[in-house]
Short mmCIF file of C-alpha atoms in Angstrom, two decimals:
data_model
loop_
_atom_site.label_atom_id
_atom_site.label_comp_id
_atom_site.label_asym_id
_atom_site.label_seq_id
_atom_site.Cartn_x
_atom_site.Cartn_y
_atom_site.Cartn_z
CA MET A 109 0.00 0.00 0.00
CA THR A 110 1.44 3.39 -1.01
CA LEU A 111 0.93 6.15 1.53
CA ALA A 112 1.11 9.87 1.01
CA PRO A 113 3.95 11.22 3.19
CA HIS A 114 3.02 12.72 6.53
CA PRO A 115 6.25 14.40 7.59
CA PRO A 116 6.67 15.66 11.14
CA THR A 117 7.24 19.14 9.74
CA GLU A 118 3.53 19.62 10.37
CA VAL A 119 4.38 20.09 14.04
CA PRO A 120 6.26 23.30 14.81
CA THR A 121 9.54 23.28 16.71
CA GLY A 122 9.07 23.63 20.45
CA ALA A 123 5.55 22.19 20.37
CA PRO A 124 4.50 20.28 23.50
CA PRO A 125 4.73 16.47 23.43
CA GLU A 126 0.97 16.08 23.07
CA ALA A 127 1.11 18.06 19.83
CA TRP A 128 3.53 15.48 18.36
CA LEU A 129 1.39 12.60 19.54
CA LEU A 130 -1.83 14.17 18.21
CA GLY A 131 -0.07 14.93 14.93
CA PHE A 132 0.90 11.27 14.64
CA ALA A 133 -2.72 10.22 15.28
CA ARG A 134 -3.89 12.68 12.63
CA ALA A 135 -1.39 11.26 10.15
CA LEU A 136 -2.80 7.78 10.79
CA ARG A 137 -6.32 9.07 10.18
CA ALA A 138 -5.19 10.68 6.90
CA ALA A 139 -3.66 7.33 5.91
CA GLY A 140 -7.04 5.64 6.23
CA LEU A 141 -7.14 4.29 9.80
CA SER A 142 -10.28 4.82 11.87
CA VAL A 143 -8.78 7.11 14.52
CA THR A 144 -11.49 8.87 16.52
CA ALA A 145 -11.13 11.57 19.15
CA ASP A 146 -11.79 8.96 21.87
CA ARG A 147 -8.91 6.86 20.58
CA GLU A 148 -6.67 9.93 20.48
CA ARG A 149 -7.40 10.66 24.14
CA THR A 150 -6.78 7.02 25.07
CA PHE A 151 -3.50 7.10 23.16
CA LEU A 152 -2.35 10.21 25.05
CA VAL A 153 -3.15 8.55 28.38
CA ALA A 154 -1.40 5.32 27.37
CA ALA A 155 1.69 7.17 26.10
CA ALA A 156 1.90 9.20 29.30
CA THR A 157 1.64 5.98 31.31
CA VAL A 158 4.48 4.18 29.53
CA GLY A 159 6.55 7.35 29.16
CA ILE A 160 6.67 9.55 26.09
CA GLY A 161 10.48 9.43 26.10
CA GLU A 162 10.50 5.70 25.37
CA ARG A 163 10.05 5.11 21.66
CA SER A 164 9.11 1.45 22.05
CA GLY A 165 6.48 2.32 24.66
CA VAL A 166 4.95 4.98 22.42
CA TYR A 167 4.89 2.50 19.54
CA TRP A 168 3.03 -0.19 21.46
CA ALA A 169 0.73 2.34 23.17
CA GLY A 170 -0.28 3.65 19.75
CA ARG A 171 -0.65 0.21 18.20
CA ALA A 172 -2.90 -0.89 21.07
CA THR A 173 -5.13 2.20 20.98
CA LEU A 174 -5.08 3.52 17.39
CA THR A 175 -5.52 0.32 15.35
CA SER A 176 -8.68 -1.74 14.97
CA VAL A 177 -7.73 -4.90 13.06
CA PRO A 178 -4.46 -6.68 12.13
CA ALA A 179 -4.77 -5.23 8.62
CA ASP A 180 -4.01 -1.81 10.13
CA PHE A 181 -0.58 -2.87 11.39
CA PRO A 182 1.41 -2.36 8.16
CA VAL A 183 -0.05 1.12 7.68
CA TYR A 184 0.59 1.93 11.32
CA ASP A 185 4.23 0.77 11.11
CA GLU A 186 4.95 2.80 7.98
CA VAL A 187 3.44 6.02 9.37
CA PHE A 188 5.21 5.51 12.71
CA GLU A 189 8.60 5.12 10.99
CA ARG A 190 8.01 8.30 8.98
CA TRP A 191 6.86 10.28 12.00
CA PHE A 192 9.33 9.21 14.68
CA GLY A 193 12.38 8.13 12.68
CA GLY A 194 13.71 5.17 10.75
CA GLU A 195 14.99 2.82 13.46
CA GLU A 196 13.27 -0.54 13.68
CA VAL A 197 11.04 -0.96 16.74
CA ARG A 198 11.40 -4.23 18.62
CA ARG A 199 9.45 -5.40 21.62
CA GLY A 200 11.35 -4.44 24.76
CA SER A 201 13.75 -2.04 23.03
CA ARG A 202 14.36 1.25 24.75
CA VAL A 203 15.00 4.06 22.29
CA ASP A 204 14.19 7.69 22.88
CA VAL A 205 11.62 9.29 20.62
CA VAL A 206 13.44 11.00 17.76
CA ARG A 207 12.31 14.48 16.82
CA PRO A 208 13.79 15.28 13.41
CA PRO A 209 14.76 18.88 12.67
CA VAL A 210 11.89 20.85 11.20
CA ARG A 211 11.52 24.07 9.34
CA GLN A 212 9.54 26.62 11.29
CA ALA A 213 7.44 29.35 9.72
CA PRO A 214 5.55 32.10 11.55
CA LEU A 215 1.80 32.08 11.12
CA GLY A 216 1.92 35.57 9.67
CA GLY A 217 3.53 34.27 6.50
CA GLU A 218 7.03 35.89 6.76
CA ALA A 219 10.18 34.44 8.26
CA GLU A 220 12.75 36.71 9.80
CA GLY A 221 14.73 38.28 6.99
CA GLN A 222 13.14 36.26 4.18
CA ASP A 223 9.86 35.10 2.78
CA ALA A 224 8.75 31.73 4.10
CA PRO A 225 7.35 29.12 1.69
CA ALA A 226 3.58 29.09 1.67
CA GLY A 227 3.50 25.34 2.28
CA ASP A 228 5.33 25.61 5.60
CA THR A 229 2.98 28.32 6.83
CA ILE A 230 -0.08 26.23 6.03
CA GLN A 231 1.36 23.21 7.83
CA ALA A 232 2.09 25.26 10.95
CA ARG A 233 -1.43 26.58 10.96
CA ALA A 234 -2.88 23.11 10.50
CA SER A 235 -0.91 21.83 13.47
CA ASP A 236 -2.02 24.67 15.75
CA THR A 237 -5.62 24.16 14.67
CA GLU A 238 -5.48 20.43 15.35
CA VAL A 239 -4.06 20.95 18.83
CA LEU A 240 -6.68 23.62 19.53
CA ARG A 241 -9.47 21.21 18.56
CA HIS A 242 -8.50 18.93 21.44
CA ARG A 243 -7.84 21.61 24.05
CA ASP A 244 -10.21 22.03 26.98
CA LEU A 245 -12.28 25.10 26.10
CA ALA A 246 -12.31 26.24 29.73
CA ALA A 247 -8.50 26.46 29.80
CA LEU A 248 -8.04 28.65 26.71
CA SER A 249 -6.58 32.13 26.80
CA ALA A 250 -8.47 35.06 25.31
CA ALA A 251 -6.57 34.79 22.01
CA GLU A 252 -7.08 31.01 21.85
CA ARG A 253 -10.76 31.42 22.66
CA ALA A 254 -11.13 33.85 19.74
CA ALA A 255 -9.35 31.38 17.43
CA ALA A 256 -11.56 28.55 18.66
CA ALA A 257 -14.68 30.64 18.03
CA ARG A 258 -13.71 30.86 14.35
CA LEU A 259 -13.46 27.06 14.16
CA PHE A 260 -17.16 26.68 14.99
CA ASP A 261 -17.90 27.66 11.37
CA ALA A 262 -16.39 24.33 10.30
CA LEU A 263 -18.86 22.30 12.39
CA ASP A 264 -21.54 20.57 10.36
CA PRO A 265 -24.53 19.70 12.57
CA ARG A 266 -27.04 17.40 10.91
CA SER A 267 -30.57 16.55 11.92
CA PRO A 268 -31.34 12.93 12.77
CA ARG A 269 -33.88 11.40 10.41
CA ARG A 270 -37.10 9.55 11.05
CA ARG A 271 -39.62 7.76 8.87
CA ALA A 272 -42.48 9.97 7.76
CA ARG A 273 -46.10 8.91 7.49
CA ARG A 274 -46.37 9.90 3.86
CA HIS A 275 -45.04 7.75 1.06
CA VAL A 276 -42.81 8.85 -1.80
CA ARG A 277 -42.11 7.32 -5.19
CA SER A 278 -39.36 4.74 -5.28
CA ARG A 279 -37.62 2.46 -7.77
CA SER A 280 -38.32 -0.52 -5.50
CA GLY A 281 -40.36 -1.40 -2.47
CA ALA A 282 -44.08 -1.92 -2.04
CA VAL A 283 -46.30 -1.70 -5.09
CA ASP A 284 -48.08 1.64 -5.33
CA GLY A 285 -51.53 0.42 -6.42
CA PRO A 286 -53.19 3.79 -7.09
CA ALA A 287 -50.22 5.09 -9.09
CA THR A 288 -50.00 1.84 -11.07
CA LEU A 289 -53.74 2.01 -11.84
CA ARG A 290 -53.45 5.62 -13.00
CA GLU A 291 -50.60 4.55 -15.29
CA GLN A 292 -52.81 1.82 -16.81
CA LEU A 293 -55.67 4.25 -17.36
CA ARG A 294 -53.34 6.76 -18.98
CA ARG A 295 -52.26 4.03 -21.40
CA MET A 296 -55.91 3.14 -22.17
CA GLY A 297 -55.64 -0.26 -20.48
CA GLU A 298 -52.36 -1.30 -22.09
CA PRO A 299 -49.84 -2.89 -19.68
CA GLY A 300 -47.46 -0.33 -18.30
CA ARG A 301 -44.83 0.17 -15.70
CA ILE A 302 -45.58 -0.95 -12.15
CA ARG A 303 -45.10 1.92 -9.70
CA HIS A 304 -43.47 1.48 -6.29
CA ARG A 305 -43.43 3.55 -3.15
CA ARG A 306 -41.70 3.71 0.24
CA ARG A 307 -42.06 5.64 3.43
CA GLY A 308 -40.41 9.03 3.24
CA VAL A 309 -38.01 10.46 5.80
CA ARG A 310 -37.97 13.80 7.53
CA ALA A 311 -35.87 15.62 10.08
CA ARG A 312 -36.33 14.61 13.70
CA ARG A 313 -36.62 17.41 16.23
CA VAL A 314 -33.52 18.24 18.31
CA VAL A 315 -33.84 19.95 21.72
CA LEU A 316 -30.75 21.40 23.41
CA LEU A 317 -30.86 22.08 27.17
CA VAL A 318 -27.76 24.14 28.07
CA ASP A 319 -26.68 24.55 31.69
CA VAL A 320 -25.42 28.16 32.20
CA SER A 321 -24.95 27.98 35.98
CA GLY A 322 -21.77 29.06 37.74
CA SER A 323 -20.01 25.70 37.45
CA MET A 324 -20.67 25.64 33.69
CA SER A 325 -19.82 29.30 32.98
CA PRO A 326 -16.37 28.49 31.43
CA TYR A 327 -18.16 26.44 28.76
CA ALA A 328 -21.36 28.45 28.35
CA ASP A 329 -20.08 30.61 25.47
CA SER A 330 -18.85 27.59 23.49
CA LEU A 331 -22.02 25.58 24.14
CA LEU A 332 -24.20 28.42 22.88
CA ARG A 333 -22.01 28.72 19.79
CA LEU A 334 -22.63 25.04 19.16
CA ALA A 335 -26.36 25.59 19.70
CA HIS A 336 -26.24 28.52 17.27
CA ALA A 337 -24.66 26.24 14.64
CA TYR A 338 -27.51 23.74 15.16
CA VAL A 339 -30.15 26.45 14.79
CA LEU A 340 -28.61 27.68 11.52
CA HIS A 341 -27.93 24.29 9.90
CA CYS A 342 -30.81 22.07 11.04
CA ASP A 343 -34.59 22.13 10.92
CA HIS A 344 -36.75 21.76 14.01
CA VAL A 345 -34.16 22.74 16.64
CA GLU A 346 -35.11 24.29 20.00
CA VAL A 347 -32.62 25.66 22.53
CA PHE A 348 -33.17 26.34 26.25
CA THR A 349 -30.79 27.54 28.96
CA MET A 350 -30.97 26.13 32.47
CA GLY A 351 -29.88 27.81 35.70
CA THR A 352 -32.18 28.93 38.43
CA ARG A 353 -34.88 29.00 35.76
CA LEU A 354 -35.55 27.78 32.23
CA THR A 355 -35.24 30.24 29.32
CA HIS A 356 -36.22 29.66 25.69
CA VAL A 357 -33.46 31.24 23.51
CA THR A 358 -34.14 29.76 20.05
CA ARG A 359 -35.40 33.04 18.59
CA ALA A 360 -32.33 34.93 19.81
CA LEU A 361 -30.00 32.36 18.23
CA ARG A 362 -31.58 32.69 14.79
CA GLU A 363 -29.38 35.74 14.16
CA ARG A 364 -26.84 34.62 11.53
CA ASP A 365 -23.81 36.35 13.04
CA PRO A 366 -22.67 34.19 16.01
CA ASP A 367 -21.43 37.11 18.12
CA ARG A 368 -24.66 39.03 17.68
CA ALA A 369 -26.66 35.86 18.37
CA LEU A 370 -24.81 35.26 21.64
CA ALA A 371 -25.28 38.90 22.61
CA ALA A 372 -29.02 38.58 21.94
CA ALA A 373 -29.17 35.41 24.03
CA GLY A 374 -27.32 37.20 26.82
CA HIS A 375 -30.03 39.84 26.96
CA VAL A 376 -32.71 37.15 27.22
CA VAL A 377 -31.11 34.92 29.87
CA PRO A 378 -31.45 36.46 33.37
CA ASP A 379 -29.50 33.87 35.37
CA TRP A 380 -26.00 33.59 33.91
CA SER A 381 -23.48 32.01 36.29
CA GLY A 382 -26.09 31.57 38.99
CA GLY A 383 -27.25 28.51 40.88
CA THR A 384 -28.23 25.16 39.44
CA ARG A 385 -31.74 23.72 39.55
CA LEU A 386 -31.55 21.04 36.91
CA GLY A 387 -34.50 19.02 38.14
CA ASP A 388 -36.83 22.01 38.23
CA SER A 389 -35.58 23.21 34.83
CA VAL A 390 -36.17 19.85 33.15
CA GLY A 391 -39.57 19.66 34.85
CA ALA A 392 -40.49 23.16 33.60
CA PHE A 393 -39.53 22.15 30.08
CA LEU A 394 -41.68 19.03 30.23
CA ASP A 395 -44.68 20.79 31.76
CA ARG A 396 -44.72 23.78 29.42
CA TRP A 397 -43.27 22.46 26.15
CA GLY A 398 -42.41 18.78 26.34
CA ARG A 399 -45.81 17.19 26.87
CA ARG A 400 -47.31 19.46 24.22
CA GLY A 401 -45.20 17.75 21.59
CA MET A 402 -41.74 19.34 21.61
CA ALA A 403 -40.10 16.39 23.38
CA ARG A 404 -42.19 13.62 21.82
CA GLY A 405 -39.97 11.64 19.47
CA ALA A 406 -37.18 14.22 19.75
CA VAL A 407 -33.47 13.84 20.44
CA VAL A 408 -32.89 15.79 23.65
CA VAL A 409 -29.30 16.83 24.48
CA VAL A 410 -28.50 17.99 28.02
CA PHE A 411 -25.26 19.97 28.44
CA SER A 412 -24.37 19.95 32.14
CA ASP A 413 -21.77 18.82 34.66
CA GLY A 414 -24.53 17.37 36.85
CA TRP A 415 -24.12 19.66 39.85
CA GLU A 416 -27.56 20.09 41.40
CA ARG A 417 -28.45 22.55 44.18
CA ASP A 418 -31.57 20.65 45.16
CA GLY A 419 -31.85 16.96 45.95
CA PRO A 420 -31.06 14.50 43.14
CA GLU A 421 -34.43 12.77 43.52
CA VAL A 422 -36.18 15.60 41.64
CA LEU A 423 -33.72 15.40 38.73
CA GLY A 424 -34.03 11.62 38.57
CA GLU A 425 -37.84 11.80 38.42
CA GLN A 426 -37.81 14.47 35.69
CA MET A 427 -35.25 12.56 33.64
CA ARG A 428 -37.50 9.50 33.91
CA ARG A 429 -40.36 11.55 32.46
CA LEU A 430 -38.11 12.93 29.74
CA ALA A 431 -36.88 9.48 28.72
CA GLY A 432 -40.49 8.34 28.40
CA LEU A 433 -41.25 11.09 25.87
CA ALA A 434 -38.02 11.54 23.90
CA HIS A 435 -36.73 9.27 21.17
CA ARG A 436 -33.22 9.49 22.64
CA VAL A 437 -31.60 11.37 25.53
CA VAL A 438 -27.96 12.46 25.22
CA TRP A 439 -26.01 13.95 28.14
CA ALA A 440 -22.84 15.93 27.32
CA ASN A 441 -20.61 16.51 30.34
CA PRO A 442 -17.48 18.70 29.97
CA HIS A 443 -15.66 16.56 32.54
CA ARG A 444 -16.48 13.29 30.75
CA GLY A 445 -13.45 13.61 28.46
CA LYS A 446 -10.90 14.32 31.20
CA VAL A 447 -8.52 11.76 32.59
CA GLY A 448 -9.64 10.27 35.89
CA TYR A 449 -13.22 11.51 35.73
CA GLU A 450 -15.83 9.35 37.42
CA PRO A 451 -19.59 10.11 37.28
CA VAL A 452 -20.06 10.37 41.03
CA GLN A 453 -21.96 13.66 41.30
CA GLN A 454 -25.42 13.09 42.76
CA GLY A 455 -27.13 14.68 39.77
CA ILE A 456 -25.26 12.50 37.26
CA VAL A 457 -25.88 9.35 39.30
CA ALA A 458 -29.61 10.12 39.38
CA ALA A 459 -29.82 10.94 35.66
CA LEU A 460 -27.64 8.26 34.06
CA PRO A 461 -30.23 5.43 34.24
CA TYR A 462 -32.38 7.46 31.84
CA VAL A 463 -29.59 8.60 29.49
CA ASP A 464 -28.96 6.77 26.21
CA ASP A 465 -25.59 8.37 25.38
CA PHE A 466 -23.17 9.88 27.92
CA VAL A 467 -20.52 11.82 25.99
CA ALA A 468 -17.80 14.41 26.50
CA GLY A 469 -18.44 18.11 25.91
CA HIS A 470 -15.21 19.97 26.66
CA SER A 471 -13.55 20.53 23.27
CA LEU A 472 -14.25 21.06 19.59
CA ALA A 473 -13.28 17.45 18.88
CA ALA A 474 -15.81 16.33 21.50
CA PHE A 475 -18.45 18.53 19.85
CA GLU A 476 -17.74 16.82 16.51
CA GLU A 477 -18.33 13.43 18.12
CA LEU A 478 -21.52 14.72 19.74
CA ILE A 479 -22.75 15.88 16.33
CA GLU A 480 -22.23 12.34 14.99
CA VAL A 481 -24.08 10.81 17.97
CA VAL A 482 -27.05 13.11 17.39
CA ALA A 483 -27.08 12.58 13.62
CA ARG A 484 -27.15 8.78 14.07
CA ALA A 485 -29.90 8.84 16.71
#
């Protein structure tokens, strides 16, 4: 199998070790391996456990976490040799990870004293963008947060689909008797083509419940940007914020410019960075909107860390009601993707029995996985 080269020049000099490891995982994905964000995180944890200075350990950590079937091994070996050097890797060998010299280009497009090649500049930008995709959004600086906000334009939310009641024409499937009869009549009784039909599909409703309490304030801006992308790209999307009360913000997020949409939502929401009453908020949604049809057959996504000011029994009861109405319930927790996290908060413990998918919600890469989970629901 011939692979396009994935040289380590895509990672700038002085980059942290995780940038090199993530760049290697990205090179494997470009070579055709099924490397997801979950596998990338597992690879980072495994590499840190065995020691990133031990080349053999990094090799076996990556092979255990980034490959799926034995057929992936030759591709993995070739990309590993290109990325970390040409020495053969043997089980038990102890060789430091080799970082070949790289050409560095400033992101502005000019090197000191001379023009930098355009290709180097693009590679440096791609590396920084890839690292930023996996960074915890709560830990970003102001400049990094602004750069991350521009990456939300690349997200592609898609509505889940459901079977419609109406039928549409099809090349195969059940015989469409009325259409076939009309065809015979049009031909004055002469035999004609038999018509077929199938059930059509339509977009399934998506409801986003975004926790904007104090514990979720570092993620609130990014979560609303994600909700804004859903409102712009998908049909039948409703967005609510949850804090000390429930607020319907779908109309505010219909503004096309994301900054103006978030500003409009900020004027509507009265309880930013306040307390958390998840159970009462979910109950208010069900009583006012959910039972009237908004939650029936919908995919409901709850963005929250699970901290509840009131007792967890209320949240558990409301989640039980929600699960009985919704087609699927997804819970996105920003701490889910962090090393060592355990779902021990009382709110999470009470809600998890009624959650279909429990996913991470702390980075752009996690948002991309969430989009896939919702689209497949």
